[in-house]
Coordinates of C-alpha atoms and ligand atoms in Angstrom, one line a residue:
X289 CA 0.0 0.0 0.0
X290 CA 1.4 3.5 -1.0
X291 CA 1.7 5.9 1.8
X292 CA -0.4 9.5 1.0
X293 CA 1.7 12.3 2.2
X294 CA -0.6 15.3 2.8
X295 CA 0.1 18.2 0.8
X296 CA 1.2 20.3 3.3
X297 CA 3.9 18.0 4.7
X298 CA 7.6 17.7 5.0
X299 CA 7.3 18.0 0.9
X300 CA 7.0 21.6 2.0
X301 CA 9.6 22.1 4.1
X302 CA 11.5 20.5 1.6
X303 CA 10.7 23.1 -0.8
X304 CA 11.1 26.3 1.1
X305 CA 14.8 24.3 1.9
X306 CA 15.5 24.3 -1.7
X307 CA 14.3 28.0 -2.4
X308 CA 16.6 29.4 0.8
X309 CA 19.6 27.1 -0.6
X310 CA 18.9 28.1 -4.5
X311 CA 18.7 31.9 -3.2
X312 CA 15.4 32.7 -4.4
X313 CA 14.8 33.4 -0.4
X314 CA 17.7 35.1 0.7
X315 CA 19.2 38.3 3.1
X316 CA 18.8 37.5 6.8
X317 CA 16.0 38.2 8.1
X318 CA 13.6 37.0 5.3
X319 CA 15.6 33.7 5.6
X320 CA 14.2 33.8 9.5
X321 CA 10.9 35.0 8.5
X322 CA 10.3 32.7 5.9
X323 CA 11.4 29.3 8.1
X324 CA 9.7 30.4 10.7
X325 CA 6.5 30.4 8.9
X326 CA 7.8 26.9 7.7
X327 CA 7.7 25.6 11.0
X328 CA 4.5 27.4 12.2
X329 CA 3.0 25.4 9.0
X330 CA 4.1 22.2 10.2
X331 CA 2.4 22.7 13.7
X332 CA -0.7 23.9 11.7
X333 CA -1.0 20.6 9.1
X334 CA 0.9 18.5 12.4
X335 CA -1.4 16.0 13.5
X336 CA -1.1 12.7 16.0
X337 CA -0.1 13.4 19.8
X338 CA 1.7 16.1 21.0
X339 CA 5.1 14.9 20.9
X340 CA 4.2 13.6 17.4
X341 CA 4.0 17.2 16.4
X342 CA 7.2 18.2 18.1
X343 CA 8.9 15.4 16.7
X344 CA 7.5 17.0 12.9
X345 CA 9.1 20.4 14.3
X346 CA 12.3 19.4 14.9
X347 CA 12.7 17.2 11.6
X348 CA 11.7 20.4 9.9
X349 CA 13.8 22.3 11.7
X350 CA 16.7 20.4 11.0
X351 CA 16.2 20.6 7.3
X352 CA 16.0 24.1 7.4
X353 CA 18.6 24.5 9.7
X354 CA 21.1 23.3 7.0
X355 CA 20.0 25.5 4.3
X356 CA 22.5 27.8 4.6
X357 CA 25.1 27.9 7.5
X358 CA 25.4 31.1 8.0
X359 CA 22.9 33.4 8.4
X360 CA 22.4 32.8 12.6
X361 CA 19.1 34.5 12.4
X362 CA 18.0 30.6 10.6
X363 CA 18.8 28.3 13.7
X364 CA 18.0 31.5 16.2
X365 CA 13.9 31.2 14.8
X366 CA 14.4 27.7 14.6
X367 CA 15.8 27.2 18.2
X368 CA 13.3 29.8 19.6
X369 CA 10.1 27.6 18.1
X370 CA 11.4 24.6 19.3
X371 CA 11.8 26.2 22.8
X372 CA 8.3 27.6 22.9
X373 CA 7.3 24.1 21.6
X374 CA 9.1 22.3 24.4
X375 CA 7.4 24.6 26.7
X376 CA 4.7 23.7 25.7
X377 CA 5.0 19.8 26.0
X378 CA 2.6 18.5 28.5
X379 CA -0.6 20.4 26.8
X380 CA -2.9 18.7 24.8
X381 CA -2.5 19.3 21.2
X382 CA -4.9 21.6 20.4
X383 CA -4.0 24.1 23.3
X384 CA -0.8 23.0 21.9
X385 CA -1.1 24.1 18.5
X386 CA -3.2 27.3 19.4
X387 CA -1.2 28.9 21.7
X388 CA 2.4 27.9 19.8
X389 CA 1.0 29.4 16.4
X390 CA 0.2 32.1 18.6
X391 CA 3.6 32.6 20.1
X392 CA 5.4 32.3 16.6
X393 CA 2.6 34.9 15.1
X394 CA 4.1 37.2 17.9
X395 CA 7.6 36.7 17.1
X396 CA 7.0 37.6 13.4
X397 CA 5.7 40.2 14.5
X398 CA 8.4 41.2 16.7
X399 CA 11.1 40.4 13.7
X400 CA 8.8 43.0 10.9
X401 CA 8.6 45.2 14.0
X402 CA 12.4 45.5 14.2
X403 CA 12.8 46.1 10.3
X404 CA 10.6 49.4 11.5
X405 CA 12.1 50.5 14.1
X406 CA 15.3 50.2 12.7
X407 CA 14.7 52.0 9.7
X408 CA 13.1 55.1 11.9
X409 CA 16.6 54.9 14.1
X410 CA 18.3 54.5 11.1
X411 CA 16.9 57.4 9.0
X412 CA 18.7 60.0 11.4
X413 CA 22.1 59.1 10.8
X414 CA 21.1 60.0 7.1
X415 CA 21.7 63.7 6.3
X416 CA 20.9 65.9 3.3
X417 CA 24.0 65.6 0.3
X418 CA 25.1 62.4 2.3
X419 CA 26.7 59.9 -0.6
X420 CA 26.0 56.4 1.3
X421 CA 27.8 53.0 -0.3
X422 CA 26.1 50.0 -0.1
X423 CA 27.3 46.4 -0.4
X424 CA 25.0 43.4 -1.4
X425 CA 21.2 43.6 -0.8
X426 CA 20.1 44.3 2.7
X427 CA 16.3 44.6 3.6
X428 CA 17.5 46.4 6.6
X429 CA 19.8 49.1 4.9
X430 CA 16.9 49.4 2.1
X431 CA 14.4 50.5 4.6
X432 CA 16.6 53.1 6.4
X433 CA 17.1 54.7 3.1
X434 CA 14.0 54.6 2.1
X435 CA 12.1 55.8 5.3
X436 CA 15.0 58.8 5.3
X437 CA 14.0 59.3 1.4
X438 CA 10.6 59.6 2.9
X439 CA 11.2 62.3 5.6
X440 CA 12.7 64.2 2.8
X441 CA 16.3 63.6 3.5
X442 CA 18.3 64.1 0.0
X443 CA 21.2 62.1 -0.3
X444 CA 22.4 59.5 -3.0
X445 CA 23.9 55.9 -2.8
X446 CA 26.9 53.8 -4.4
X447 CA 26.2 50.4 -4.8
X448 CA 28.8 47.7 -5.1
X449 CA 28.0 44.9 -7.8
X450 CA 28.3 41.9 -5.4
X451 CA 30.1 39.6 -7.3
X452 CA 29.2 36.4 -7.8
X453 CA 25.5 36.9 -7.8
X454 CA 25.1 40.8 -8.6
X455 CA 22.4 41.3 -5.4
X456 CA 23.8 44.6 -5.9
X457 CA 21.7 44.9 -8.7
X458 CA 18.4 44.2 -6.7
X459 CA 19.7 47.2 -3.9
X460 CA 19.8 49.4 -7.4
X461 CA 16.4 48.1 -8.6
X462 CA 14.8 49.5 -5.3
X463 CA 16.4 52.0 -4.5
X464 CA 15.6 53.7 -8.2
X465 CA 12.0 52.8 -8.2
X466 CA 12.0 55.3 -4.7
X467 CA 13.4 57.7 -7.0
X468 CA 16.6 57.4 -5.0
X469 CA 19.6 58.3 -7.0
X470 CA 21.9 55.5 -7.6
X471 CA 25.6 55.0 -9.2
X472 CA 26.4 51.1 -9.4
X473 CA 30.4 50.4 -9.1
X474 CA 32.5 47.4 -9.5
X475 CA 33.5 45.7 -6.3
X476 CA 37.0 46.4 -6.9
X477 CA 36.4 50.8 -7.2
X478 CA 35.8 50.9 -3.8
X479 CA 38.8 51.7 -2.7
X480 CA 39.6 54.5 -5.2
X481 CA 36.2 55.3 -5.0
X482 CA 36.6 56.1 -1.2
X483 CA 40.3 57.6 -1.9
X484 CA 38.7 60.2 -4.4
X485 CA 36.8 61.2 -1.1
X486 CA 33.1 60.6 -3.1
X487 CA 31.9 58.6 -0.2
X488 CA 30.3 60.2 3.3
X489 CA 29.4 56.4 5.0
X490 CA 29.0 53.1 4.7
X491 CA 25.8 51.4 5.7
X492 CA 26.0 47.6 5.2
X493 CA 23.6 44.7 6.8
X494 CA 24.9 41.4 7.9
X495 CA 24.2 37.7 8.7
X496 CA 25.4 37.6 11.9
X497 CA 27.0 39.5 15.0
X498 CA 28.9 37.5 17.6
X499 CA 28.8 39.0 21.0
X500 CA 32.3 40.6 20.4
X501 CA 30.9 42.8 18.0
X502 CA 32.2 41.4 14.6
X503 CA 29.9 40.7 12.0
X504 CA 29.8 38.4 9.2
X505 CA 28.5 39.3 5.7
X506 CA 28.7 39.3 2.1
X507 CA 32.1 38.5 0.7
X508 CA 33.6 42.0 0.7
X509 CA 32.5 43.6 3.2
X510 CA 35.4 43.0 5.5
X511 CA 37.2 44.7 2.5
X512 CA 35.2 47.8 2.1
X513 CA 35.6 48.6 6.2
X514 CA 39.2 48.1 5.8
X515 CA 39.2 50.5 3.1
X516 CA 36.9 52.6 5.3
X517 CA 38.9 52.7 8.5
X518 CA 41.9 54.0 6.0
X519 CA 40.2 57.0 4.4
X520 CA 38.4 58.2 7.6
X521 CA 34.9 57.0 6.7
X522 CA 32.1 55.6 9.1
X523 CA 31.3 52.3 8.7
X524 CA 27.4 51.7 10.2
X525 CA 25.6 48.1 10.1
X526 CA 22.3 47.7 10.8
X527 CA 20.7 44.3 12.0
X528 CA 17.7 42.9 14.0
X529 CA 18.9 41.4 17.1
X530 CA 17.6 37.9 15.6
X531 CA 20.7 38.3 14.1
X532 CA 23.3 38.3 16.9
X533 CA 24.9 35.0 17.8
X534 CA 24.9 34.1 21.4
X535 CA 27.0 31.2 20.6
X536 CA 29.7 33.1 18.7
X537 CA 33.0 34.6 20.5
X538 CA 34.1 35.5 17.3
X539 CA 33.4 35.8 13.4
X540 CA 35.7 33.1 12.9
X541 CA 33.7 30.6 14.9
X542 CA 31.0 31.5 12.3
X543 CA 31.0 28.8 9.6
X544 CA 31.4 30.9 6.4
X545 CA 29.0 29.4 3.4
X546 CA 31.2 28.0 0.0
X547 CA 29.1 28.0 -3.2
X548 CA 29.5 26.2 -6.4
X549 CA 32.4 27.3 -8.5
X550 CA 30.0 27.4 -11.2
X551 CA 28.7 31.2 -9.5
X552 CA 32.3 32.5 -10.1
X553 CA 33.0 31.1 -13.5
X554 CA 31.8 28.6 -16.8
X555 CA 34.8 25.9 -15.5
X556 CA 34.6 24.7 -19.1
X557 CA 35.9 28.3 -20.3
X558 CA 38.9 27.8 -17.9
X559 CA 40.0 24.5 -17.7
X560 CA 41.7 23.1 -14.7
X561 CA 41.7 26.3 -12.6
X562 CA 40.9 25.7 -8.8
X563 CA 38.0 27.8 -7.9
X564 CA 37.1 29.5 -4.3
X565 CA 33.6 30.6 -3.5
X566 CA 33.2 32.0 0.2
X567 CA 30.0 33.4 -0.3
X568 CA 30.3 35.8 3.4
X569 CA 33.6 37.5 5.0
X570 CA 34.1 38.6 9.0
X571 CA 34.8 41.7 9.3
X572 CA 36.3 43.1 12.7
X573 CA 34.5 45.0 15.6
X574 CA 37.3 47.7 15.5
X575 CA 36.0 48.4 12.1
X576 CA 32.7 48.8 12.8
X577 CA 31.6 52.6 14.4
X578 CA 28.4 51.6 15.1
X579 CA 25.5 49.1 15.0
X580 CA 21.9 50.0 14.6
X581 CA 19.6 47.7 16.3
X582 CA 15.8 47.8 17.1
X583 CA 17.5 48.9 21.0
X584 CA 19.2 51.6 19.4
X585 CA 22.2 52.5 17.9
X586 CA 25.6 51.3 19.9
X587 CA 28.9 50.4 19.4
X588 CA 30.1 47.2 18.8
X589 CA 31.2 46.5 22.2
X590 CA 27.8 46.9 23.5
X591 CA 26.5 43.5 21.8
X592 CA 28.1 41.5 24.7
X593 CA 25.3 43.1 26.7
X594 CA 22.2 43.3 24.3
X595 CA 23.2 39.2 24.2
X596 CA 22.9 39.0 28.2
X597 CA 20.1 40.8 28.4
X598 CA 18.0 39.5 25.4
X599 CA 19.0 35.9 24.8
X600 CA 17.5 34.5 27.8
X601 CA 15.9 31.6 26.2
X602 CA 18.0 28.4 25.7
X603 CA 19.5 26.7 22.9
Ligands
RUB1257 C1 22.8 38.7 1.8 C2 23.6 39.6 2.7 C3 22.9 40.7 3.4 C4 22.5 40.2 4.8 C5 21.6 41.2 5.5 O1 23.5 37.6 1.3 O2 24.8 39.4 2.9 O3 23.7 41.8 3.5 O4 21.9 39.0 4.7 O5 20.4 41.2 4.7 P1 22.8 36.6 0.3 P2 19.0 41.7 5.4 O6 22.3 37.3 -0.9 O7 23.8 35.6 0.1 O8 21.6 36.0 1.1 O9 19.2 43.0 6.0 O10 18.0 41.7 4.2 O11 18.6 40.7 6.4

């Protein structure tokens, strides 16, 4: 007899783990957002006993969990479902179910509500004739631009390609339908581009912060704050705090995400040639001036603290 798998199964979750690995669901926080619904699916179509249902969770939210590596803000919603689930344990499923779907419709919340808050903090570090560069495509660093555009601040933004993938592109796509003015560079003019003293700040998002205060992001960034730090600019990253890793010392305890050689290059155009693809780069605390977060805007040496006070839940 052939097993029916109902249609809003693990087939699903498989899916959504396909579309976050393939890139078609990508930057941080829409990674979180978008597995957290996963899971809160799951619990929805989840049927059997209690435990049955956590069981389903944590399956689901170990597929997801290794859809990318790097992006913390994945296993921090994962980790903080399964915690409200195993909370929840001894209920009977449907005050199960009601209450955890509950919880997680909060904590989406709470994730959109940082994106907002962020982007009002964010909007008054951006003054009138600022010229602001860019790296990647950031949800968070497109909303602070656009909510400043919106308060009638009149500024204009370099944007990096991003090389492999071009995300740049999609940061010049928005930010040009806002009627924000736009120049798009090559990853490699950012130096000159900074030397020629055509940049004010650089406002970047990131994957993760580890409680030392580095962040990890696109490959390049740690490049553009080096450059940064030696032509006197600021160097600003904004993030949720779903972002921060309690678990991280450092960056380099991140683990940084290799692609397919086949982003960098047609291997059959170049034969034999050794390819390197690390799609994300640490780039140091002492770097960084300052951190926007839905708290407020600190340096990086406050993280240590907003990680004390904030991750209370356990892993
Ligand atoms: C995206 C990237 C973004 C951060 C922050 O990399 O590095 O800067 O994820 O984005 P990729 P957001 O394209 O490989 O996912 O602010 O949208 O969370």
């Amino acid at each position: 007899m052939s097993m029916k798998i109902r249609k809003t199964e693990i087939p699903e979750v498989d899916r959504i783990v396909n579309d976050i690995r393939n890139m078609k669901v990508r930057g941080a926080l829409n990674i979180a957002i978008v597995a957290t619904k996963t899971m809160k699916e799951v619990i929805e179509s989840g049927y059997g006993n209690t435990e049955e249902i956590i069981l389903k969770l944590k399956d689901a939210g170990e597929k997801l969990r290794s859809s990318r590596p790097t992006a913390v803000s994945l296993p921090n919603s994962i980790d903080y479902v399964l915690y409200l689930a195993e909370k929840r344990k001894n209920l009977n499923p449907d005050i199960f179910k009601k209450e955890l779907i509950g919880e997680i419709d909060k904590f989406i919340k709470n994730m959109e509500n940082a994106l907002e808050r962020i982007a009002e903090i964010g909007s008054k570090i951006v003054n009138n004739n600022d010229v602001i560069l860019t790296h990647c495509n950031s949800d968070t660093v497109i909303a602070i631009l656009r909510k400043a555009w919106k308060k009638g601040r009149r500024f204009s933004v370099i944007v990096t390609e991003t090389r492999p993938r071009l995300q740049g592109h999609i940061t010049v796509k928005k930010l040009l339908d806002d009627g924000i003015p736009v120049t798009l560079i090559v990853d490699s003019a950012v130096c000159l581009t900074m030397y020629t003293k055509k940049v004010d700040k650089v406002l970047v998002g990131a994957d993760a912060v580890c409680v030392n205060g580095d962040i990890v992001n696109k490959i390049g960034t740690s490049q553009i704050a080096l450059c940064a730090k030696e032509n006197g600019v600021k160097f600003i990253v904004a993030v949720e705090s779903i972002k921060f890793s309690p678990q991280s010392m450092m960056g380099g305890a991140i683990e940084i995400e290799e692609r397919s050689p086949s982003e960098v290059i047609d291997r059959g155009k170049l034969k034999g040639v050794k390819i390197y693809n690390p799609a994300f780069d640490i780039t140091d605390a002492d770097k960084i001036d300052m951190i926007i977060t839905e708290f407020g805007i600190m340096p990086p040496e406050a993280v240590y603290q907003v990680v004390r006070e904030k991750f209370s839940w356990e892993f």
